[in-house]
Amino acid sequence: MSGNLVFLQQKYKEYLDFIKNIVDYFDANGIRYCFLKGFSIIDSLYKEKGIIYRDFGDIDILVEKKDVKAFSNELKKLGFIQGYMNDEYNLVEASRKEIIYWRLNSHQEQSFIKKSVFSSVAPFINCRVDINTTIFEGGMLIPPIPTADLLTATREVKLGNDILAKSLCYELELIQLCYHLYKDITQEEESVKIASYTLIKFSDIREYVKKYIDVMDVKKLLTYINANGIGNQIYSILRMVSCFYGDLNLDEVLNQIIHDDHVLSVPDWDEVLV
């Protein structure tokens, strides 16, 4: 465990190097963006005395579709290719068909990937950036909240010791974390659906609520949820997290979320792999 923790710090520093370049690029070109999911909350929720203790697999960044091409070109300048790692640990550029498929059917572009500085000793290690164009399903579905509106509601966060970057406001970030977990649970094939109930995803939401619920504008949170018809998704996840941990006192919020009978039932935790 000590070895894994030391490696995580080195991996984190490697990512910070090109994150700094990305943030500088956005700022210099007036591109609106925000970091999502794991990397957005590592420093604020999972850092003690300068040591982070939450692993991450990639960086998720939200931009508008109109900025995807320019951002893609910048990532390529930083050594990334749009593609994937094959079974022989070689990086393979995605075909035009694969890139178009992701663009038309997903909430994100085909991933950008490059070799990590650690790949010489562990060839399966790489760096990855995912360009997200919505926090919802994407594809042909119209998002309940347009990305342009999301990017007008951001706040400044610190990554590492000196990188000032953008994240969603507290209310929208909680919604994003919940909606992402809801998608994972409901869109997976039945054979792997139970594996979507992973502890780290519940922990992210629990730690986020514990730290930020008192500084959130709960009225604004409820307006975002109820006015945009995403009550089923957010209610399902917040209720699960509340039942799982039992220490969040979310009843008042849950009672005001508009939802119907099509919500996820709380699973039998004895059967869930956490």
CSV table of C-alpha atoms in Angstrom, one decimal:
chain,number,residue,atom,x,y,z
A,1,MET,CA,0.0,0.0,0.0
A,2,SER,CA,2.9,2.4,0.8
A,3,GLY,CA,4.4,1.7,-2.7
A,4,ASN,CA,1.0,2.4,-4.4
A,5,LEU,CA,0.6,5.6,-2.4
A,6,VAL,CA,4.1,6.8,-3.5
A,7,PHE,CA,3.4,5.9,-7.1
A,8,LEU,CA,0.1,7.8,-6.9
A,9,GLN,CA,1.9,11.0,-5.9
A,10,GLN,CA,4.3,10.7,-8.9
A,11,LYS,CA,1.4,9.9,-11.3
A,12,TYR,CA,-0.4,13.0,-9.9
A,13,LYS,CA,2.6,15.2,-10.5
A,14,GLU,CA,2.9,14.0,-14.1
A,15,TYR,CA,-0.7,14.8,-14.8
A,16,LEU,CA,-0.3,18.3,-13.2
A,17,ASP,CA,2.4,19.1,-15.7
A,18,PHE,CA,0.2,18.9,-18.7
A,19,ILE,CA,-2.9,20.2,-16.8
A,20,LYS,CA,-1.0,23.4,-16.3
A,21,ASN,CA,-0.4,23.6,-20.1
A,22,ILE,CA,-4.1,22.9,-20.8
A,23,VAL,CA,-5.3,25.5,-18.3
A,24,ASP,CA,-2.9,28.1,-19.7
A,25,TYR,CA,-4.2,27.3,-23.2
A,26,PHE,CA,-7.8,27.8,-22.2
A,27,ASP,CA,-7.1,31.0,-20.4
A,28,ALA,CA,-5.1,32.4,-23.2
A,29,ASN,CA,-7.7,31.6,-25.8
A,30,GLY,CA,-10.8,32.5,-23.8
A,31,ILE,CA,-12.2,28.9,-23.9
A,32,ARG,CA,-14.8,28.1,-21.2
A,33,TYR,CA,-14.2,24.8,-19.5
A,34,CYS,CA,-14.3,22.9,-16.3
A,35,PHE,CA,-12.8,19.8,-14.8
A,36,LEU,CA,-15.2,16.9,-13.9
A,37,LYS,CA,-15.4,13.9,-11.6
A,38,GLY,CA,-12.3,12.5,-9.9
A,39,PHE,CA,-9.7,15.1,-10.8
A,40,SER,CA,-12.0,18.0,-9.9
A,41,ILE,CA,-12.4,16.8,-6.3
A,42,ILE,CA,-9.1,15.1,-5.4
A,43,ASP,CA,-7.5,18.2,-3.9
A,44,SER,CA,-10.5,19.3,-1.9
A,45,LEU,CA,-11.7,15.9,-0.6
A,46,TYR,CA,-8.8,13.5,-0.7
A,47,LYS,CA,-5.7,15.4,0.3
A,48,GLU,CA,-4.0,15.5,3.7
A,49,LYS,CA,-0.7,17.3,4.4
A,50,GLY,CA,0.0,17.5,0.7
A,51,ILE,CA,-0.6,13.8,0.0
A,52,ILE,CA,-3.5,12.7,-2.2
A,53,TYR,CA,-5.1,9.3,-1.5
A,54,ARG,CA,-7.7,8.8,-4.2
A,55,ASP,CA,-6.6,7.1,-7.4
A,56,PHE,CA,-7.7,8.3,-10.8
A,57,GLY,CA,-7.7,6.9,-14.3
A,58,ASP,CA,-8.0,9.9,-16.5
A,59,ILE,CA,-8.9,13.6,-16.7
A,60,ASP,CA,-12.4,14.6,-17.7
A,61,ILE,CA,-12.8,18.1,-19.0
A,62,LEU,CA,-16.1,19.7,-20.1
A,63,VAL,CA,-16.1,22.1,-23.1
A,64,GLU,CA,-18.6,23.2,-25.7
A,65,LYS,CA,-18.7,21.3,-29.0
A,66,LYS,CA,-17.5,24.4,-30.8
A,67,ASP,CA,-14.2,24.2,-28.9
A,68,VAL,CA,-13.6,20.5,-29.4
A,69,LYS,CA,-11.5,20.8,-32.5
A,70,ALA,CA,-9.2,23.5,-31.1
A,71,PHE,CA,-8.7,21.7,-27.8
A,72,SER,CA,-8.1,18.4,-29.7
A,73,ASN,CA,-5.3,20.1,-31.7
A,74,GLU,CA,-3.7,21.4,-28.5
A,75,LEU,CA,-3.7,17.9,-26.9
A,76,LYS,CA,-2.0,16.6,-30.0
A,77,LYS,CA,0.7,19.3,-29.5
A,78,LEU,CA,1.2,17.9,-26.0
A,79,GLY,CA,1.9,14.5,-27.4
A,80,PHE,CA,-1.6,12.9,-27.1
A,81,ILE,CA,-3.2,10.8,-29.9
A,82,GLN,CA,-6.9,10.1,-30.2
A,83,GLY,CA,-7.1,6.4,-29.7
A,84,TYR,CA,-6.5,3.6,-27.3
A,85,MET,CA,-4.0,1.0,-26.0
A,86,ASN,CA,-4.2,-2.5,-27.6
A,87,ASP,CA,-3.6,-5.8,-25.9
A,88,GLU,CA,0.2,-5.6,-26.7
A,89,TYR,CA,0.3,-2.2,-24.8
A,90,ASN,CA,0.8,-0.2,-28.0
A,91,LEU,CA,-1.0,3.0,-28.6
A,92,VAL,CA,-3.2,2.8,-31.6
A,93,GLU,CA,-4.8,5.8,-33.3
A,94,ALA,CA,-8.6,5.6,-33.6
A,95,SER,CA,-10.1,5.3,-37.1
A,96,ARG,CA,-12.3,8.0,-38.4
A,97,LYS,CA,-15.3,5.7,-38.0
A,98,GLU,CA,-14.5,5.2,-34.3
A,99,ILE,CA,-14.1,8.9,-33.7
A,100,ILE,CA,-17.4,9.7,-35.4
A,101,TYR,CA,-19.1,6.9,-33.5
A,102,TRP,CA,-18.1,8.4,-30.2
A,103,ARG,CA,-19.0,11.9,-31.3
A,104,LEU,CA,-22.5,10.9,-32.4
A,105,ASN,CA,-23.4,8.4,-29.6
A,106,SER,CA,-21.7,9.5,-26.5
A,107,HIS,CA,-21.3,12.4,-24.0
A,108,GLN,CA,-17.6,12.6,-24.9
A,109,GLU,CA,-15.1,12.3,-27.7
A,110,GLN,CA,-12.9,9.3,-28.4
A,111,SER,CA,-10.3,9.4,-25.6
A,112,PHE,CA,-6.9,11.1,-26.0
A,113,ILE,CA,-4.0,9.0,-24.8
A,114,LYS,CA,-0.2,9.1,-24.5
A,115,LYS,CA,2.6,7.1,-22.9
A,116,SER,CA,3.3,7.8,-19.3
A,117,VAL,CA,6.8,8.5,-18.1
A,118,PHE,CA,6.4,5.2,-16.2
A,119,SER,CA,5.6,3.2,-19.3
A,120,SER,CA,9.2,2.1,-19.7
A,121,VAL,CA,8.9,0.0,-16.5
A,122,ALA,CA,5.2,-0.7,-16.7
A,123,PRO,CA,4.0,-0.6,-20.4
A,124,PHE,CA,0.3,-0.7,-19.4
A,125,ILE,CA,0.5,2.8,-17.8
A,126,ASN,CA,-0.6,5.7,-19.9
A,127,CYS,CA,-2.1,9.2,-19.5
A,128,ARG,CA,-5.6,9.9,-20.7
A,129,VAL,CA,-7.8,12.9,-21.3
A,130,ASP,CA,-11.5,12.7,-22.1
A,131,ILE,CA,-13.2,15.7,-23.7
A,132,ASN,CA,-16.8,15.8,-22.5
A,133,THR,CA,-19.4,17.9,-24.3
A,134,THR,CA,-22.2,17.3,-21.7
A,135,ILE,CA,-22.6,15.9,-18.2
A,136,PHE,CA,-25.6,14.0,-19.4
A,137,GLU,CA,-26.1,11.1,-21.8
A,138,GLY,CA,-25.0,12.9,-25.0
A,139,GLY,CA,-25.5,11.4,-28.4
A,140,MET,CA,-28.8,12.3,-30.0
A,141,LEU,CA,-30.4,13.1,-26.7
A,142,ILE,CA,-30.9,16.8,-26.0
A,143,PRO,CA,-29.3,17.5,-22.6
A,144,PRO,CA,-31.7,18.9,-19.9
A,145,ILE,CA,-29.1,21.6,-19.2
A,146,PRO,CA,-27.1,22.9,-22.1
A,147,THR,CA,-23.3,22.8,-21.7
A,148,ALA,CA,-23.1,26.6,-22.5
A,149,ASP,CA,-25.3,27.2,-19.4
A,150,LEU,CA,-23.3,24.8,-17.2
A,151,LEU,CA,-20.1,26.7,-18.1
A,152,THR,CA,-21.6,30.0,-16.9
A,153,ALA,CA,-21.9,28.5,-13.4
A,154,THR,CA,-18.3,27.6,-12.5
A,155,ARG,CA,-16.0,28.3,-9.6
A,156,GLU,CA,-12.3,28.5,-9.2
A,157,VAL,CA,-10.4,25.5,-7.6
A,158,LYS,CA,-6.8,24.9,-6.9
A,159,LEU,CA,-5.1,21.8,-8.4
A,160,GLY,CA,-1.7,20.9,-6.9
A,161,ASN,CA,-0.1,23.9,-5.2
A,162,ASP,CA,-0.5,26.6,-7.8
A,163,ILE,CA,-2.8,25.7,-10.7
A,164,LEU,CA,-6.0,27.8,-10.6
A,165,ALA,CA,-8.6,25.9,-12.7
A,166,LYS,CA,-12.4,25.8,-13.2
A,167,SER,CA,-14.9,23.4,-11.7
A,168,LEU,CA,-18.7,23.4,-11.7
A,169,CYS,CA,-20.5,25.3,-8.9
A,170,TYR,CA,-21.2,23.2,-5.8
A,171,GLU,CA,-24.8,22.5,-6.8
A,172,LEU,CA,-24.1,21.5,-10.4
A,173,GLU,CA,-21.0,19.4,-9.3
A,174,LEU,CA,-23.2,17.4,-7.0
A,175,ILE,CA,-25.7,16.9,-9.7
A,176,GLN,CA,-22.9,15.8,-12.1
A,177,LEU,CA,-21.5,13.3,-9.6
A,178,CYS,CA,-25.0,11.8,-9.0
A,179,TYR,CA,-25.9,11.7,-12.7
A,180,HIS,CA,-22.7,10.0,-13.6
A,181,LEU,CA,-23.2,7.2,-11.1
A,182,TYR,CA,-26.8,6.9,-12.2
A,183,LYS,CA,-25.7,6.4,-15.8
A,184,ASP,CA,-23.1,3.8,-14.8
A,185,ILE,CA,-25.7,1.8,-12.9
A,186,THR,CA,-28.5,2.0,-15.5
A,187,GLN,CA,-26.6,1.8,-18.8
A,188,GLU,CA,-24.3,-1.1,-18.1
A,189,GLU,CA,-25.1,-4.6,-19.3
A,190,GLU,CA,-26.8,-6.7,-16.6
A,191,SER,CA,-23.8,-9.0,-16.2
A,192,VAL,CA,-21.6,-6.1,-15.0
A,193,LYS,CA,-24.2,-3.8,-13.5
A,194,ILE,CA,-23.6,-4.8,-9.9
A,195,ALA,CA,-19.9,-3.9,-10.4
A,196,SER,CA,-21.0,-0.3,-11.0
A,197,TYR,CA,-21.9,-0.1,-7.3
A,198,THR,CA,-18.3,0.7,-6.5
A,199,LEU,CA,-17.4,2.2,-3.1
A,200,ILE,CA,-15.3,5.1,-4.5
A,201,LYS,CA,-18.3,6.4,-6.4
A,202,PHE,CA,-20.5,6.4,-3.3
A,203,SER,CA,-17.6,7.8,-1.3
A,204,ASP,CA,-17.2,10.8,-3.7
A,205,ILE,CA,-20.8,11.8,-3.2
A,206,ARG,CA,-20.8,11.2,0.5
A,207,GLU,CA,-17.6,13.2,1.1
A,208,TYR,CA,-18.9,16.0,-1.2
A,209,VAL,CA,-22.2,16.3,0.6
A,210,LYS,CA,-20.5,16.2,4.1
A,211,LYS,CA,-18.1,19.0,3.1
A,212,TYR,CA,-20.2,21.3,1.0
A,213,ILE,CA,-23.9,20.8,1.9
A,214,ASP,CA,-23.7,23.8,4.3
A,215,VAL,CA,-22.3,26.1,1.7
A,216,MET,CA,-24.6,25.0,-1.1
A,217,ASP,CA,-27.6,27.0,-2.1
A,218,VAL,CA,-30.2,24.2,-1.5
A,219,LYS,CA,-32.9,26.2,-3.2
A,220,LYS,CA,-30.8,26.6,-6.3
A,221,LEU,CA,-29.9,22.9,-6.2
A,222,LEU,CA,-33.6,21.9,-6.1
A,223,THR,CA,-34.4,24.3,-8.9
A,224,TYR,CA,-31.7,22.8,-11.1
A,225,ILE,CA,-33.1,19.4,-10.4
A,226,ASN,CA,-36.8,20.0,-10.6
A,227,ALA,CA,-36.9,22.6,-13.4
A,228,ASN,CA,-34.9,20.3,-15.7
A,229,GLY,CA,-36.7,17.1,-15.0
A,230,ILE,CA,-33.8,15.1,-13.5
A,231,GLY,CA,-35.4,14.3,-10.2
A,232,ASN,CA,-35.5,10.5,-10.8
A,233,GLN,CA,-31.8,10.3,-11.4
A,234,ILE,CA,-30.7,12.6,-8.5
A,235,TYR,CA,-33.2,11.3,-6.0
A,236,SER,CA,-32.2,7.7,-6.8
A,237,ILE,CA,-28.5,8.2,-6.1
A,238,LEU,CA,-28.8,10.6,-3.1
A,239,ARG,CA,-31.2,8.2,-1.5
A,240,MET,CA,-28.9,5.2,-2.1
A,241,VAL,CA,-25.9,7.1,-0.7
A,242,SER,CA,-28.0,8.3,2.3
A,243,CYS,CA,-29.1,4.7,3.0
A,244,PHE,CA,-25.6,3.3,2.5
A,245,TYR,CA,-23.9,5.6,5.0
A,246,GLY,CA,-26.8,6.8,7.2
A,247,ASP,CA,-25.0,10.0,8.3
A,248,LEU,CA,-25.9,12.6,5.7
A,249,ASN,CA,-29.3,13.9,7.0
A,250,LEU,CA,-30.7,14.5,3.5
A,251,ASP,CA,-34.3,13.8,4.2
A,252,GLU,CA,-35.3,17.5,3.8
A,253,VAL,CA,-33.6,17.7,0.4
A,254,LEU,CA,-35.0,14.3,-0.8
A,255,ASN,CA,-38.5,15.2,0.2
A,256,GLN,CA,-38.4,18.3,-2.1
A,257,ILE,CA,-37.1,16.5,-5.2
A,258,ILE,CA,-39.9,15.9,-7.7
A,259,HIS,CA,-39.8,12.3,-9.0
A,260,ASP,CA,-42.1,9.6,-10.0
A,261,ASP,CA,-42.2,5.8,-9.4
A,262,HIS,CA,-39.4,5.2,-11.9
A,263,VAL,CA,-36.5,5.5,-9.4
A,264,LEU,CA,-33.9,3.0,-8.6
A,265,SER,CA,-34.6,0.9,-5.6
A,266,VAL,CA,-32.0,0.6,-2.9
A,267,PRO,CA,-30.1,-2.6,-3.6
A,268,ASP,CA,-29.5,-5.5,-1.2
A,269,TRP,CA,-26.1,-4.4,0.0
A,270,ASP,CA,-25.1,-8.0,0.8
A,271,GLU,CA,-25.3,-8.7,-2.9
A,272,VAL,CA,-23.4,-5.6,-4.1
A,273,LEU,CA,-19.6,-5.7,-4.6
A,274,VAL,CA,-18.2,-2.7,-2.8
